[in-house]
Amino acid sequence: MEERKILRLSELYSIEDKMPALELEAVMLNINQGYNLELLDASETLQEYVKYTQRVRKYAGEMELTEAVERAITECIREGILADFLKQNRSEAKKVSIYEYDVRMEREEAREEGIEQGIVMGKQELLKNLIQKKLQKGLSVPEIAQMLETEEETVRRLMEETGSGL
């Protein structure tokens, strides 16, 4: 995870404007544990926010998200962590925390899914290349399937995808 990232409003749209009339640029600072320590040292409120979000993450791994957020809020109020803010804005803080956590989890799931798809595609490409090499050596489909420890149907399908003749 990066310590600092620039977010541009124009990058959020699918049609990219080379010369936007108005560009909004925001600096996003990572305040997770171990990042931007000078900033955290300068702000007690940020330190408390980090403590709050760490609790939400911890409890979300142990119980339903709504319960996790409620428990984190209750504990933080009791221990004086963002206490005034959380007392006055409890329901809003709860809604935002749930939304933020859900968005983060969706991103993580999408990232993991992308990695898995990339691995599958990489394996398919490797198998296609190996089949091509075996075909160039004059091996038959059954021989290739046996050597690559795969089904003959898989070899045929990948040959069709690459345009290799039988």
Coordinates of N, CA and C in Angstrom, one line a residue:
M1 N 0.8 -1.2 0.0 CA 0.0 0.0 0.0 C 0.9 1.2 0.0
E2 N 0.5 2.2 -0.8 CA 1.3 3.4 -0.9 C 1.1 4.3 0.3
E3 N 2.1 5.1 0.5 CA 2.0 6.1 1.6 C 1.3 7.3 1.2
R4 N 1.4 7.7 -0.1 CA 0.8 8.9 -0.7 C 0.3 8.6 -2.1
K5 N -0.9 9.1 -2.5 CA -1.4 8.9 -3.8 C -2.1 10.1 -4.2
I6 N -2.0 10.5 -5.5 CA -2.7 11.6 -6.1 C -4.0 11.1 -6.8
L7 N -5.1 11.7 -6.4 CA -6.4 11.3 -7.0 C -6.8 12.5 -7.9
R8 N -7.2 12.2 -9.1 CA -7.7 13.2 -10.1 C -9.1 12.9 -10.4
L9 N -10.0 13.9 -10.3 CA -11.4 13.8 -10.7 C -11.6 13.3 -12.1
S10 N -10.8 13.8 -13.0 CA -10.9 13.5 -14.4 C -10.6 12.0 -14.7
E11 N -9.9 11.3 -13.8 CA -9.6 9.9 -14.0 C -10.7 9.0 -13.6
L12 N -11.8 9.6 -13.0 CA -12.9 8.8 -12.6 C -13.9 8.6 -13.8
Y13 N -13.7 9.3 -14.9 CA -14.7 9.2 -16.0 C -14.1 8.3 -17.1
S14 N -15.0 7.6 -17.8 CA -14.5 6.7 -18.9 C -14.0 7.5 -20.1
I15 N -14.6 8.7 -20.3 CA -14.1 9.5 -21.5 C -13.1 10.4 -21.0
E16 N -11.9 10.2 -21.4 CA -10.8 11.1 -20.9 C -10.7 12.4 -21.7
D17 N -10.7 13.5 -21.0 CA -10.5 14.8 -21.6 C -9.1 15.2 -21.5
K18 N -8.4 15.4 -22.6 CA -7.0 15.7 -22.6 C -6.7 17.1 -21.9
M19 N -7.7 18.0 -22.0 CA -7.5 19.3 -21.4 C -8.8 19.7 -20.6
P20 N -9.0 19.1 -19.4 CA -10.2 19.4 -18.7 C -10.2 20.9 -18.3
A21 N -11.5 21.4 -18.4 CA -11.7 22.8 -18.1 C -11.4 23.1 -16.6
L22 N -11.8 22.1 -15.8 CA -11.6 22.2 -14.3 C -11.0 20.9 -13.9
E23 N -9.9 20.9 -13.2 CA -9.3 19.7 -12.7 C -9.2 19.7 -11.2
L24 N -9.8 18.7 -10.5 CA -9.7 18.6 -9.1 C -8.7 17.6 -8.8
E25 N -7.7 17.9 -8.0 CA -6.6 17.0 -7.6 C -6.6 17.0 -6.1
A26 N -6.6 15.8 -5.6 CA -6.5 15.6 -4.1 C -5.4 14.7 -3.8
V27 N -4.7 15.0 -2.7 CA -3.7 14.1 -2.2 C -4.3 13.2 -1.1
M28 N -4.1 11.9 -1.3 CA -4.6 10.9 -0.4 C -3.4 10.4 0.4
L29 N -3.5 10.5 1.7 CA -2.4 10.1 2.5 C -2.8 8.8 3.3
N30 N -2.0 7.8 3.3 CA -2.2 6.6 4.0 C -1.9 6.8 5.4
I31 N -2.9 6.6 6.3 CA -2.6 6.7 7.7 C -2.7 5.4 8.4
N32 N -2.7 4.3 7.7 CA -2.6 3.0 8.3 C -1.3 2.9 9.1
Q33 N -1.3 1.9 10.0 CA -0.2 1.8 10.9 C 1.1 1.6 10.1
G34 N 2.1 2.4 10.5 CA 3.4 2.4 9.8 C 3.6 3.4 8.7
Y35 N 2.6 4.1 8.4 CA 2.6 5.1 7.3 C 2.4 6.5 7.8
N36 N 3.1 7.5 7.2 CA 2.9 8.9 7.5 C 3.0 9.2 9.0
L37 N 4.0 8.7 9.6 CA 4.1 8.8 11.1 C 4.2 10.3 11.5
E38 N 4.9 11.1 10.8 CA 5.0 12.5 11.2 C 3.6 13.2 11.2
L39 N 2.7 12.9 10.3 CA 1.4 13.4 10.2 C 0.6 12.9 11.4
L40 N 0.7 11.6 11.7 CA 0.0 11.1 12.9 C 0.5 11.7 14.2
D41 N 1.8 11.9 14.3 CA 2.3 12.5 15.5 C 1.8 13.9 15.7
A42 N 1.5 14.6 14.6 CA 1.0 16.0 14.7 C -0.5 16.1 15.0
S43 N -1.2 15.0 14.9 CA -2.7 15.0 15.1 C -3.2 13.9 15.9
E44 N -3.6 14.3 17.1 CA -4.2 13.3 18.1 C -5.5 12.8 17.5
T45 N -6.3 13.6 16.8 CA -7.5 13.1 16.2 C -7.3 12.0 15.2
L46 N -6.2 12.2 14.3 CA -5.9 11.1 13.3 C -5.5 9.9 14.1
Q47 N -4.7 10.0 15.1 CA -4.2 8.8 15.9 C -5.5 8.1 16.4
E48 N -6.4 8.8 16.9 CA -7.6 8.2 17.5 C -8.5 7.5 16.3
Y49 N -8.5 8.2 15.2 CA -9.2 7.6 14.0 C -8.6 6.3 13.6
V50 N -7.3 6.2 13.6 CA -6.6 5.0 13.3 C -6.9 3.9 14.3
K51 N -7.0 4.3 15.5 CA -7.3 3.3 16.6 C -8.7 2.8 16.3
Y52 N -9.6 3.7 16.0 CA -11.0 3.3 15.7 C -11.1 2.3 14.5
T53 N -10.5 2.7 13.4 CA -10.6 1.9 12.2 C -9.9 0.5 12.4
Q54 N -8.8 0.5 13.2 CA -8.2 -0.8 13.5 C -9.1 -1.7 14.3
R55 N -9.9 -1.2 15.2 CA -10.9 -2.0 15.9 C -12.0 -2.5 15.0
V56 N -12.4 -1.6 14.1 CA -13.5 -2.0 13.2 C -13.0 -3.2 12.3
R57 N -11.8 -3.1 11.8 CA -11.2 -4.2 11.0 C -11.0 -5.5 11.8
K58 N -10.5 -5.3 13.0 CA -10.3 -6.5 13.9 C -11.7 -7.2 14.1
Y59 N -12.7 -6.5 14.6 CA -13.9 -7.0 14.9 C -14.7 -7.6 13.7
A60 N -14.5 -6.9 12.5 CA -15.1 -7.4 11.3 C -14.7 -8.8 10.9
G61 N -13.5 -9.1 11.4 CA -13.0 -10.5 11.1 C -13.6 -11.5 12.1
E62 N -14.2 -11.0 13.1 CA -14.8 -11.9 14.2 C -16.3 -12.0 14.2
M63 N -17.0 -11.0 13.6 CA -18.4 -10.9 13.7 C -19.0 -10.2 12.5
E64 N -20.3 -10.1 12.4 CA -20.9 -9.3 11.3 C -20.5 -7.9 11.4
L65 N -20.4 -7.2 10.2 CA -19.8 -5.9 10.1 C -20.6 -4.9 10.9
T66 N -21.9 -4.9 10.9 CA -22.7 -4.0 11.7 C -22.4 -4.1 13.1
E67 N -22.3 -5.3 13.6 CA -22.0 -5.5 15.0 C -20.6 -5.1 15.3
A68 N -19.6 -5.3 14.4 CA -18.2 -4.9 14.6 C -18.1 -3.4 14.7
V69 N -18.8 -2.7 13.9 CA -18.8 -1.2 13.9 C -19.4 -0.7 15.2
E70 N -20.5 -1.3 15.6 CA -21.2 -0.9 16.8 C -20.3 -1.1 18.0
R71 N -19.7 -2.2 18.1 CA -18.8 -2.6 19.2 C -17.6 -1.6 19.2
A72 N -17.0 -1.3 18.0 CA -15.9 -0.4 18.0 C -16.3 1.0 18.5
I73 N -17.4 1.5 18.0 CA -17.9 2.8 18.5 C -18.2 2.8 20.0
T74 N -18.8 1.8 20.5 CA -19.1 1.8 21.9 C -17.8 1.8 22.8
E75 N -16.9 0.9 22.4 CA -15.6 0.8 23.1 C -14.8 2.2 23.0
C76 N -14.8 2.8 21.8 CA -14.1 4.0 21.7 C -14.7 5.1 22.5
I77 N -16.0 5.2 22.5 CA -16.6 6.2 23.4 C -16.3 6.0 24.8
R78 N -16.3 4.7 25.3 CA -16.0 4.4 26.7 C -14.6 4.7 27.0
E79 N -13.7 4.5 26.1 CA -12.2 4.7 26.3 C -11.8 6.2 25.9
G80 N -12.7 7.0 25.5 CA -12.3 8.4 25.2 C -11.6 8.6 23.8
I81 N -11.8 7.6 22.9 CA -11.2 7.7 21.6 C -12.3 8.2 20.7
L82 N -12.1 9.4 20.1 CA -13.1 10.1 19.3 C -14.4 10.2 20.0
A83 N -14.4 10.2 21.3 CA -15.7 10.1 22.1 C -16.7 11.2 21.8
D84 N -16.3 12.4 21.8 CA -17.3 13.5 21.5 C -17.9 13.4 20.1
F85 N -17.1 13.1 19.1 CA -17.5 13.0 17.8 C -18.5 11.8 17.6
L86 N -18.1 10.7 18.2 CA -18.9 9.5 18.0 C -20.2 9.6 18.8
K87 N -20.2 10.2 19.9 CA -21.5 10.4 20.7 C -22.4 11.3 19.9
Q88 N -21.9 12.4 19.3 CA -22.8 13.3 18.5 C -23.2 12.8 17.2
N89 N -22.4 11.9 16.6 CA -22.6 11.5 15.2 C -22.6 10.0 15.0
R90 N -23.1 9.3 16.1 CA -23.0 7.8 16.1 C -23.6 7.2 14.8
S91 N -24.8 7.5 14.5 CA -25.5 6.8 13.3 C -24.8 7.1 12.0
E92 N -24.3 8.4 11.8 CA -23.6 8.8 10.6 C -22.2 8.1 10.5
A93 N -21.6 8.0 11.7 CA -20.3 7.3 11.7 C -20.4 5.9 11.4
K94 N -21.5 5.3 11.9 CA -21.8 3.9 11.7 C -22.0 3.6 10.2
K95 N -22.9 4.4 9.6 CA -23.2 4.3 8.2 C -21.9 4.4 7.3
V96 N -21.1 5.5 7.6 CA -19.9 5.7 6.8 C -18.9 4.6 7.0
S97 N -18.8 4.1 8.2 CA -17.8 3.0 8.5 C -18.2 1.8 7.7
I98 N -19.5 1.5 7.7 CA -19.9 0.3 7.0 C -19.7 0.4 5.5
Y99 N -20.1 1.6 5.0 CA -19.9 1.9 3.6 C -18.4 1.8 3.2
E100 N -17.5 2.4 4.0 CA -16.1 2.4 3.7 C -15.5 1.0 3.7
Y101 N -15.9 0.2 4.7 CA -15.4 -1.1 4.8 C -15.9 -2.0 3.7
D102 N -17.2 -1.8 3.3 CA -17.8 -2.6 2.2 C -17.0 -2.3 0.9
V103 N -16.8 -1.0 0.6 CA -16.0 -0.6 -0.6 C -14.6 -1.2 -0.6
R104 N -14.0 -1.1 0.6 CA -12.6 -1.7 0.7 C -12.6 -3.2 0.4
M105 N -13.6 -3.9 1.0 CA -13.7 -5.3 0.8 C -14.0 -5.7 -0.7
E106 N -14.9 -4.9 -1.3 CA -15.2 -5.1 -2.7 C -13.9 -4.9 -3.6
R107 N -13.1 -3.9 -3.3 CA -11.9 -3.7 -4.0 C -10.9 -4.9 -3.8
E108 N -10.8 -5.3 -2.6 CA -9.9 -6.4 -2.3 C -10.4 -7.7 -3.0
E109 N -11.7 -8.0 -3.0 CA -12.2 -9.1 -3.7 C -12.0 -9.1 -5.2
A110 N -12.2 -7.9 -5.7 CA -12.0 -7.7 -7.2 C -10.5 -7.9 -7.5
R111 N -9.6 -7.4 -6.7 CA -8.2 -7.6 -6.9 C -7.8 -9.0 -6.8
E112 N -8.3 -9.8 -5.8 CA -8.0 -11.2 -5.7 C -8.6 -12.0 -6.9
E113 N -9.8 -11.6 -7.3 CA -10.4 -12.2 -8.5 C -9.6 -12.0 -9.8
G114 N -9.1 -10.8 -9.9 CA -8.2 -10.4 -11.0 C -6.9 -11.2 -11.0
I115 N -6.3 -11.4 -9.9 CA -5.1 -12.2 -9.7 C -5.4 -13.6 -10.1
E116 N -6.5 -14.2 -9.6 CA -6.8 -15.6 -10.0 C -7.1 -15.7 -11.5
Q117 N -7.8 -14.8 -12.1 CA -8.0 -14.8 -13.5 C -6.7 -14.7 -14.3
G118 N -5.8 -13.9 -13.8 CA -4.5 -13.8 -14.4 C -3.7 -15.0 -14.4
I119 N -3.8 -15.7 -13.3 CA -3.1 -17.0 -13.1 C -3.6 -18.0 -14.1
V120 N -5.0 -18.1 -14.1 CA -5.6 -19.1 -15.1 C -5.2 -18.8 -16.5
M121 N -5.3 -17.5 -16.9 CA -4.9 -17.1 -18.2 C -3.5 -17.4 -18.5
G122 N -2.6 -17.2 -17.6 CA -1.2 -17.5 -17.7 C -0.9 -18.9 -18.0
K123 N -1.6 -19.8 -17.2 CA -1.5 -21.2 -17.3 C -2.0 -21.7 -18.7
Q124 N -3.1 -21.1 -19.2 CA -3.7 -21.4 -20.5 C -2.7 -21.0 -21.6
E125 N -2.1 -19.8 -21.5 CA -1.1 -19.4 -22.5 C 0.1 -20.3 -22.5
L126 N 0.6 -20.7 -21.3 CA 1.7 -21.6 -21.2 C 1.4 -22.9 -21.9
L127 N 0.2 -23.4 -21.6 CA -0.2 -24.7 -22.2 C -0.3 -24.6 -23.7
K128 N -0.9 -23.5 -24.2 CA -0.9 -23.3 -25.6 C 0.4 -23.3 -26.2
N129 N 1.4 -22.6 -25.6 CA 2.8 -22.5 -26.1 C 3.4 -23.9 -26.1
L130 N 3.2 -24.7 -25.1 CA 3.7 -26.0 -25.0 C 3.1 -26.9 -26.1
I131 N 1.8 -26.8 -26.3 CA 1.2 -27.6 -27.3 C 1.7 -27.2 -28.7
Q132 N 1.9 -25.9 -29.0 CA 2.5 -25.5 -30.2 C 3.9 -26.2 -30.4
K133 N 4.7 -26.1 -29.4 CA 6.0 -26.7 -29.5 C 6.0 -28.2 -29.8
K134 N 5.1 -28.9 -29.1 CA 4.9 -30.3 -29.3 C 4.4 -30.7 -30.7
L135 N 3.5 -29.8 -31.2 CA 3.0 -30.0 -32.6 C 4.1 -29.8 -33.6
Q136 N 5.0 -28.9 -33.4 CA 6.1 -28.6 -34.3 C 7.0 -29.8 -34.3
K137 N 7.1 -30.6 -33.2 CA 7.9 -31.7 -33.2 C 7.3 -33.0 -33.8
G138 N 6.0 -32.8 -34.2 CA 5.3 -33.8 -34.9 C 4.6 -34.8 -34.0
L139 N 4.3 -34.4 -32.7 CA 3.6 -35.3 -31.8 C 2.1 -35.2 -32.0
S140 N 1.5 -36.3 -31.7 CA 0.0 -36.4 -31.9 C -0.7 -35.9 -30.7
V141 N -2.0 -35.6 -30.8 CA -2.8 -35.1 -29.7 C -2.7 -36.0 -28.5
P142 N -2.9 -37.3 -28.6 CA -2.8 -38.2 -27.4 C -1.4 -38.1 -26.8
E143 N -0.4 -38.0 -27.6 CA 1.0 -37.9 -27.0 C 1.2 -36.6 -26.3
I144 N 0.7 -35.5 -26.9 CA 0.8 -34.2 -26.2 C 0.0 -34.2 -24.9
A145 N -1.2 -34.8 -24.9 CA -2.0 -34.8 -23.7 C -1.3 -35.6 -22.6
Q146 N -0.7 -36.7 -23.0 CA 0.0 -37.5 -22.0 C 1.2 -36.8 -21.4
M147 N 2.0 -36.2 -22.3 CA 3.2 -35.5 -21.9 C 2.8 -34.3 -21.0
L148 N 1.7 -33.6 -21.3 CA 1.4 -32.4 -20.5 C 0.4 -32.7 -19.4
E149 N 0.1 -34.0 -19.2 CA -0.8 -34.4 -18.2 C -2.1 -33.7 -18.2
T150 N -2.8 -33.7 -19.4 CA -4.1 -33.0 -19.5 C -4.9 -33.9 -20.4
E151 N -6.2 -33.5 -20.5 CA -7.1 -34.3 -21.4 C -6.9 -34.0 -22.9
E152 N -7.2 -34.9 -23.7 CA -7.0 -34.8 -25.1 C -8.0 -33.6 -25.6
E153 N -9.2 -33.6 -25.0 CA -10.2 -32.6 -25.4 C -9.6 -31.2 -25.1
T154 N -8.9 -31.0 -24.0 CA -8.3 -29.7 -23.7 C -7.2 -29.4 -24.7
V155 N -6.4 -30.3 -25.1 CA -5.4 -30.1 -26.2 C -6.1 -29.6 -27.4
R156 N -7.2 -30.3 -27.9 CA -7.9 -30.0 -29.1 C -8.5 -28.6 -29.0
R157 N -9.1 -28.3 -27.9 CA -9.7 -27.0 -27.7 C -8.7 -25.9 -27.8
L158 N -7.5 -26.0 -27.1 CA -6.5 -25.0 -27.2 C -5.9 -24.9 -28.6
M159 N -5.8 -26.0 -29.3 CA -5.3 -26.0 -30.6 C -6.2 -25.2 -31.5
E160 N -7.5 -25.3 -31.3 CA -8.5 -24.5 -32.1 C -8.4 -23.1 -31.8
E161 N -8.2 -22.7 -30.5 CA -8.1 -21.3 -30.1 C -6.8 -20.7 -30.7
T162 N -5.8 -21.4 -30.9 CA -4.5 -20.9 -31.5 C -4.5 -21.0 -33.0
G163 N -5.5 -21.7 -33.5 CA -5.5 -21.9 -35.0 C -4.6 -23.0 -35.5
S164 N -4.2 -23.9 -34.6 CA -3.3 -25.0 -35.0 C -4.1 -26.0 -35.6
G165 N -3.6 -26.6 -36.7 CA -4.3 -27.7 -37.4 C -4.1 -29.0 -36.7
L166 N -5.1 -29.9 -36.9 CA -4.9 -31.2 -36.4 C -4.1 -32.0 -37.3

